[in-house]
mmCIF file of C-alpha atoms in Angstrom:
data_model
loop_
_atom_site.group_PDB
_atom_site.id
_atom_site.type_symbol
_atom_site.label_atom_id
_atom_site.label_comp_id
_atom_site.label_asym_id
_atom_site.label_seq_id
_atom_site.Cartn_x
_atom_site.Cartn_y
_atom_site.Cartn_z
ATOM 1 C CA SER A 1 0.000 0.000 0.000
ATOM 2 C CA GLN A 2 1.044 3.586 -0.491
ATOM 3 C CA LYS A 3 3.113 4.923 2.330
ATOM 4 C CA ILE A 4 4.244 8.480 2.999
ATOM 5 C CA GLU A 5 6.777 8.908 5.753
ATOM 6 C CA GLN A 6 7.796 12.048 7.555
ATOM 7 C CA ASN A 7 9.962 12.172 10.629
ATOM 8 C CA SER A 8 7.577 12.042 13.564
ATOM 9 C CA GLU A 9 10.154 13.479 15.945
ATOM 10 C CA ALA A 10 10.133 17.238 16.307
ATOM 11 C CA LEU A 11 12.999 19.108 14.705
ATOM 12 C CA ASN A 12 14.505 21.776 16.941
ATOM 13 C CA ILE A 13 16.853 24.301 15.369
ATOM 14 C CA GLN A 14 18.343 27.637 16.206
ATOM 15 C CA GLU A 15 17.100 30.852 14.653
ATOM 16 C CA GLY A 16 19.000 31.729 11.489
ATOM 17 C CA LYS A 17 19.857 28.128 10.629
ATOM 18 C CA THR A 18 18.451 26.121 7.738
ATOM 19 C CA ALA A 19 15.756 23.598 8.574
ATOM 20 C CA THR A 20 15.518 20.517 6.395
ATOM 21 C CA LEU A 21 12.476 18.250 6.510
ATOM 22 C CA THR A 22 12.145 14.949 4.715
ATOM 23 C CA CYS A 23 9.252 13.234 2.976
ATOM 24 C CA ASN A 24 9.710 9.675 1.713
ATOM 25 C CA TYR A 25 7.153 7.613 -0.155
ATOM 26 C CA THR A 26 6.877 4.071 -1.434
ATOM 27 C CA ASN A 27 4.943 2.092 -4.012
ATOM 28 C CA TYR A 28 3.950 4.979 -6.197
ATOM 29 C CA SER A 29 5.246 7.410 -8.789
ATOM 30 C CA PRO A 30 3.383 10.666 -8.171
ATOM 31 C CA ALA A 31 3.236 13.315 -10.850
ATOM 32 C CA TYR A 32 3.653 16.004 -8.201
ATOM 33 C CA LEU A 33 4.089 16.559 -4.499
ATOM 34 C CA GLN A 34 2.828 19.372 -2.264
ATOM 35 C CA TRP A 35 3.966 20.861 1.024
ATOM 36 C CA TYR A 36 1.654 22.456 3.584
ATOM 37 C CA ARG A 37 2.133 24.261 6.870
ATOM 38 C CA GLN A 38 -0.193 23.651 9.801
ATOM 39 C CA ASP A 39 -0.377 25.637 13.017
ATOM 40 C CA PRO A 40 -1.974 24.083 16.119
ATOM 41 C CA GLY A 41 -5.765 23.843 15.853
ATOM 42 C CA ARG A 42 -5.843 25.365 12.380
ATOM 43 C CA GLY A 43 -6.241 24.099 8.842
ATOM 44 C CA PRO A 44 -3.206 23.348 6.682
ATOM 45 C CA VAL A 45 -1.979 26.127 4.407
ATOM 46 C CA PHE A 46 -0.457 25.381 1.019
ATOM 47 C CA LEU A 47 3.202 26.328 0.548
ATOM 48 C CA LEU A 48 4.681 24.768 -2.572
ATOM 49 C CA LEU A 49 3.956 22.272 -5.332
ATOM 50 C CA ILE A 50 6.691 20.506 -7.259
ATOM 51 C CA ARG A 51 6.170 18.342 -10.333
ATOM 52 C CA GLU A 52 8.013 15.151 -11.150
ATOM 53 C CA ASN A 53 10.006 16.829 -13.927
ATOM 54 C CA GLU A 54 11.169 19.624 -11.609
ATOM 55 C CA LYS A 55 14.228 18.956 -9.493
ATOM 56 C CA GLU A 56 13.859 22.035 -7.336
ATOM 57 C CA LYS A 57 11.347 24.783 -6.574
ATOM 58 C CA ARG A 58 11.891 27.963 -4.583
ATOM 59 C CA LYS A 59 9.645 30.518 -2.943
ATOM 60 C CA GLU A 60 11.271 33.219 -0.836
ATOM 61 C CA ARG A 61 13.098 31.365 1.987
ATOM 62 C CA LEU A 62 11.569 28.012 1.049
ATOM 63 C CA LYS A 63 13.101 25.412 -1.232
ATOM 64 C CA VAL A 64 11.713 22.011 -2.184
ATOM 65 C CA THR A 65 13.528 19.242 -4.019
ATOM 66 C CA PHE A 66 11.969 16.160 -5.567
ATOM 67 C CA ASP A 67 14.010 13.053 -6.316
ATOM 68 C CA THR A 68 11.781 10.521 -8.058
ATOM 69 C CA THR A 69 14.570 7.921 -8.078
ATOM 70 C CA LEU A 70 15.018 8.074 -4.318
ATOM 71 C CA LYS A 71 11.251 8.645 -3.871
ATOM 72 C CA GLN A 72 12.030 11.554 -1.618
ATOM 73 C CA SER A 73 11.285 15.243 -1.254
ATOM 74 C CA LEU A 74 13.286 17.603 0.915
ATOM 75 C CA PHE A 75 11.825 20.845 2.252
ATOM 76 C CA HIS A 76 14.258 23.562 3.318
ATOM 77 C CA ILE A 77 13.632 26.784 5.219
ATOM 78 C CA THR A 78 16.657 29.056 5.140
ATOM 79 C CA ALA A 79 17.345 31.753 7.727
ATOM 80 C CA SER A 80 14.694 30.208 9.936
ATOM 81 C CA GLN A 81 12.702 32.339 12.355
ATOM 82 C CA PRO A 82 10.612 31.499 15.430
ATOM 83 C CA ALA A 83 7.539 32.319 13.314
ATOM 84 C CA ASP A 84 8.420 29.322 11.125
ATOM 85 C CA SER A 85 7.613 27.027 14.049
ATOM 86 C CA ALA A 86 4.751 24.802 12.913
ATOM 87 C CA THR A 87 4.022 21.322 11.597
ATOM 88 C CA TYR A 88 4.882 20.744 7.952
ATOM 89 C CA LEU A 89 2.971 18.189 5.905
ATOM 90 C CA CYS A 90 3.821 16.662 2.569
ATOM 91 C CA ALA A 91 1.083 15.339 0.319
ATOM 92 C CA LEU A 92 0.873 13.551 -2.982
ATOM 93 C CA ASP A 93 -1.830 12.426 -5.351
ATOM 94 C CA ILE A 94 -1.845 8.646 -5.372
ATOM 95 C CA THR A 95 -4.505 8.406 -8.068
ATOM 96 C CA GLY A 96 -2.443 10.018 -10.790
ATOM 97 C CA GLY A 97 -5.020 12.715 -11.413
ATOM 98 C CA GLY A 98 -7.850 14.550 -9.738
ATOM 99 C CA ASN A 99 -5.990 16.162 -6.884
ATOM 100 C CA LYS A 100 -7.010 13.479 -4.388
ATOM 101 C CA LEU A 101 -4.210 13.913 -1.885
ATOM 102 C CA THR A 102 -2.721 11.546 0.632
ATOM 103 C CA PHE A 103 -0.934 13.353 3.454
ATOM 104 C CA GLY A 104 2.032 12.407 5.543
ATOM 105 C CA THR A 105 1.697 12.709 9.310
ATOM 106 C CA GLY A 106 3.857 15.820 9.375
ATOM 107 C CA THR A 107 7.016 16.951 11.121
ATOM 108 C CA GLN A 108 6.905 19.561 13.848
ATOM 109 C CA LEU A 109 9.533 22.271 13.525
ATOM 110 C CA LYS A 110 10.561 24.412 16.482
ATOM 111 C CA VAL A 111 12.823 27.368 15.855
ATOM 112 C CA GLU A 112 14.470 28.640 19.007
ATOM 113 C CA LEU A 113 15.975 32.043 19.695
ATOM 114 C CA ASP B 1 -14.164 37.078 5.302
ATOM 115 C CA ALA B 2 -12.775 33.558 5.222
ATOM 116 C CA ASP B 3 -12.962 31.761 1.876
ATOM 117 C CA VAL B 4 -13.769 28.368 3.435
ATOM 118 C CA THR B 5 -15.939 28.324 6.527
ATOM 119 C CA GLN B 6 -16.993 25.456 8.737
ATOM 120 C CA THR B 7 -19.788 25.249 11.275
ATOM 121 C CA PRO B 8 -19.822 24.477 14.100
ATOM 122 C CA ARG B 9 -16.239 25.080 15.202
ATOM 123 C CA ASN B 10 -16.613 22.927 18.274
ATOM 124 C CA ARG B 11 -19.180 20.311 19.123
ATOM 125 C CA ILE B 12 -19.670 17.849 21.913
ATOM 126 C CA THR B 13 -22.243 15.153 21.319
ATOM 127 C CA LYS B 14 -23.286 11.845 22.786
ATOM 128 C CA THR B 15 -22.889 8.374 21.355
ATOM 129 C CA GLY B 16 -25.703 7.498 18.978
ATOM 130 C CA LYS B 17 -26.645 11.059 18.083
ATOM 131 C CA ARG B 18 -26.826 12.258 14.501
ATOM 132 C CA ILE B 19 -24.656 15.234 13.749
ATOM 133 C CA MET B 20 -23.984 17.348 10.675
ATOM 134 C CA LEU B 21 -20.895 19.398 9.968
ATOM 135 C CA GLU B 22 -21.246 22.076 7.349
ATOM 136 C CA CYS B 23 -18.779 23.623 4.953
ATOM 137 C CA SER B 24 -19.258 26.666 2.732
ATOM 138 C CA GLN B 25 -16.844 28.268 0.302
ATOM 139 C CA THR B 26 -16.741 31.524 -1.631
ATOM 140 C CA LYS B 27 -13.784 30.577 -3.824
ATOM 141 C CA GLY B 28 -15.923 29.297 -6.680
ATOM 142 C CA HIS B 29 -14.099 25.962 -6.653
ATOM 143 C CA ASP B 30 -15.692 22.841 -8.065
ATOM 144 C CA ARG B 31 -13.903 20.354 -5.847
ATOM 145 C CA MET B 32 -14.567 19.885 -2.159
ATOM 146 C CA TYR B 33 -13.168 17.435 0.370
ATOM 147 C CA TRP B 34 -13.729 16.263 3.933
ATOM 148 C CA TYR B 35 -10.801 15.070 6.069
ATOM 149 C CA ARG B 36 -10.385 14.017 9.650
ATOM 150 C CA GLN B 37 -7.199 14.481 11.617
ATOM 151 C CA ASP B 38 -6.131 12.369 14.567
ATOM 152 C CA PRO B 39 -2.881 12.655 16.526
ATOM 153 C CA GLY B 40 -0.231 10.420 14.992
ATOM 154 C CA LEU B 41 -2.411 9.493 12.009
ATOM 155 C CA GLY B 42 -2.404 12.695 10.080
ATOM 156 C CA LEU B 43 -5.086 13.868 7.691
ATOM 157 C CA ARG B 44 -7.251 11.161 6.179
ATOM 158 C CA LEU B 45 -9.738 11.653 3.376
ATOM 159 C CA ILE B 46 -13.349 10.789 4.213
ATOM 160 C CA TYR B 47 -15.261 11.894 1.102
ATOM 161 C CA TYR B 48 -14.659 14.114 -1.876
ATOM 162 C CA SER B 49 -16.763 15.729 -4.567
ATOM 163 C CA PHE B 50 -15.503 16.978 -7.904
ATOM 164 C CA ASP B 51 -18.775 18.693 -8.774
ATOM 165 C CA VAL B 52 -22.343 18.872 -7.501
ATOM 166 C CA LYS B 53 -23.335 15.539 -9.044
ATOM 167 C CA ASP B 54 -20.127 13.718 -8.165
ATOM 168 C CA ILE B 55 -19.563 12.181 -4.723
ATOM 169 C CA ASN B 56 -16.770 9.721 -3.972
ATOM 170 C CA LYS B 57 -15.682 7.749 -0.956
ATOM 171 C CA GLY B 58 -12.271 8.380 0.452
ATOM 172 C CA GLU B 59 -10.017 6.286 2.611
ATOM 173 C CA ILE B 60 -12.274 6.144 5.687
ATOM 174 C CA SER B 61 -15.911 6.682 4.669
ATOM 175 C CA ASP B 62 -17.561 4.079 6.925
ATOM 176 C CA GLY B 63 -19.882 5.729 9.437
ATOM 177 C CA TYR B 64 -20.068 8.962 7.442
ATOM 178 C CA SER B 65 -22.237 10.355 4.660
ATOM 179 C CA VAL B 66 -22.084 13.589 2.699
ATOM 180 C CA SER B 67 -24.316 15.901 0.738
ATOM 181 C CA ARG B 68 -23.260 18.421 -1.899
ATOM 182 C CA GLN B 69 -26.183 20.832 -1.769
ATOM 183 C CA ALA B 70 -24.635 23.342 -4.154
ATOM 184 C CA GLN B 71 -21.272 24.159 -5.640
ATOM 185 C CA ALA B 72 -20.482 26.159 -2.521
ATOM 186 C CA LYS B 73 -21.791 23.771 0.149
ATOM 187 C CA PHE B 74 -20.631 20.325 1.232
ATOM 188 C CA SER B 75 -21.961 18.737 4.423
ATOM 189 C CA LEU B 76 -20.649 15.772 6.385
ATOM 190 C CA SER B 77 -23.014 13.705 8.520
ATOM 191 C CA LEU B 78 -22.394 11.180 11.236
ATOM 192 C CA GLU B 79 -25.599 9.147 11.322
ATOM 193 C CA SER B 80 -24.900 7.598 14.710
ATOM 194 C CA ALA B 81 -21.850 9.083 16.353
ATOM 195 C CA ILE B 82 -19.396 6.860 18.213
ATOM 196 C CA PRO B 83 -16.471 7.851 20.464
ATOM 197 C CA ASN B 84 -13.773 6.889 17.946
ATOM 198 C CA GLN B 85 -15.152 9.571 15.637
ATOM 199 C CA THR B 86 -13.784 12.139 18.058
ATOM 200 C CA ALA B 87 -11.354 14.110 15.906
ATOM 201 C CA LEU B 88 -10.606 17.380 14.169
ATOM 202 C CA TYR B 89 -12.520 17.622 10.886
ATOM 203 C CA PHE B 90 -11.438 19.766 7.976
ATOM 204 C CA CYS B 91 -13.172 20.772 4.799
ATOM 205 C CA ALA B 92 -11.053 21.752 1.795
ATOM 206 C CA THR B 93 -11.597 23.006 -1.743
ATOM 207 C CA SER B 94 -9.614 23.128 -4.959
ATOM 208 C CA LEU B 95 -10.009 24.153 -8.563
ATOM 209 C CA SER B 96 -11.090 21.587 -11.117
ATOM 210 C CA SER B 97 -7.706 21.641 -12.791
ATOM 211 C CA SER B 98 -5.157 19.241 -11.399
ATOM 212 C CA PRO B 99 -2.708 19.542 -9.858
ATOM 213 C CA ASP B 100 -3.768 22.342 -7.608
ATOM 214 C CA GLU B 101 -3.409 23.451 -4.046
ATOM 215 C CA GLN B 102 -6.165 22.722 -1.581
ATOM 216 C CA TYR B 103 -7.636 25.461 0.587
ATOM 217 C CA PHE B 104 -8.639 24.314 4.044
ATOM 218 C CA GLY B 105 -11.278 25.579 6.418
ATOM 219 C CA PRO B 106 -10.557 26.331 10.078
ATOM 220 C CA GLY B 107 -11.721 22.918 11.241
ATOM 221 C CA THR B 108 -14.404 21.506 13.534
ATOM 222 C CA ARG B 109 -13.366 19.882 16.765
ATOM 223 C CA LEU B 110 -15.839 17.086 17.443
ATOM 224 C CA THR B 111 -16.014 15.173 20.702
ATOM 225 C CA VAL B 112 -18.276 12.146 21.036
ATOM 226 C CA THR B 113 -18.863 11.069 24.635
#
């Protein structure tokens, strides 16, 4: 069955450092992968989408890579700030069309002063 | 005003009661989704609708039903609530083109006692 794995342990980093979060998947070849941010008690908010033919995508301090051979996406936040503290979810469409997403369980990021 | 709204935001109900969660959107999107979120399990898709006449079961539809009353409204019903349906419920929308980001509502926290 399709599996999406994100590190369940919280990632604690110091302000100003680069945070790197990992999303691994098995048994599927998604055409694209999405990353969302979720704050406690609130709905997820879309951050970035990367397609299978794109190696890397950037948006301000965010960078996403997508390695379809390794079946892995990395999500980077450079110059991290305490306001970046949240849970980050990756999601992919396992149906191959229709935007029916399967989400990972998320990794909690804590940025400390 | 929020683009995706959910009512109620919090609800406590007893086992066996029927309950309806409502979702409205002003984004003009064709596609709407219902998810539940449980600690450690992440977001799981309950039902989705790609237009008013299209309703599809998701990963965990047992014990739930939905109604797409209009393009802007998508309701989730628990016919006979049970304690393991205690969770955070999210509605989401997206455009009909795929891939596309999903826009989430603020969530409904449901407790079944």
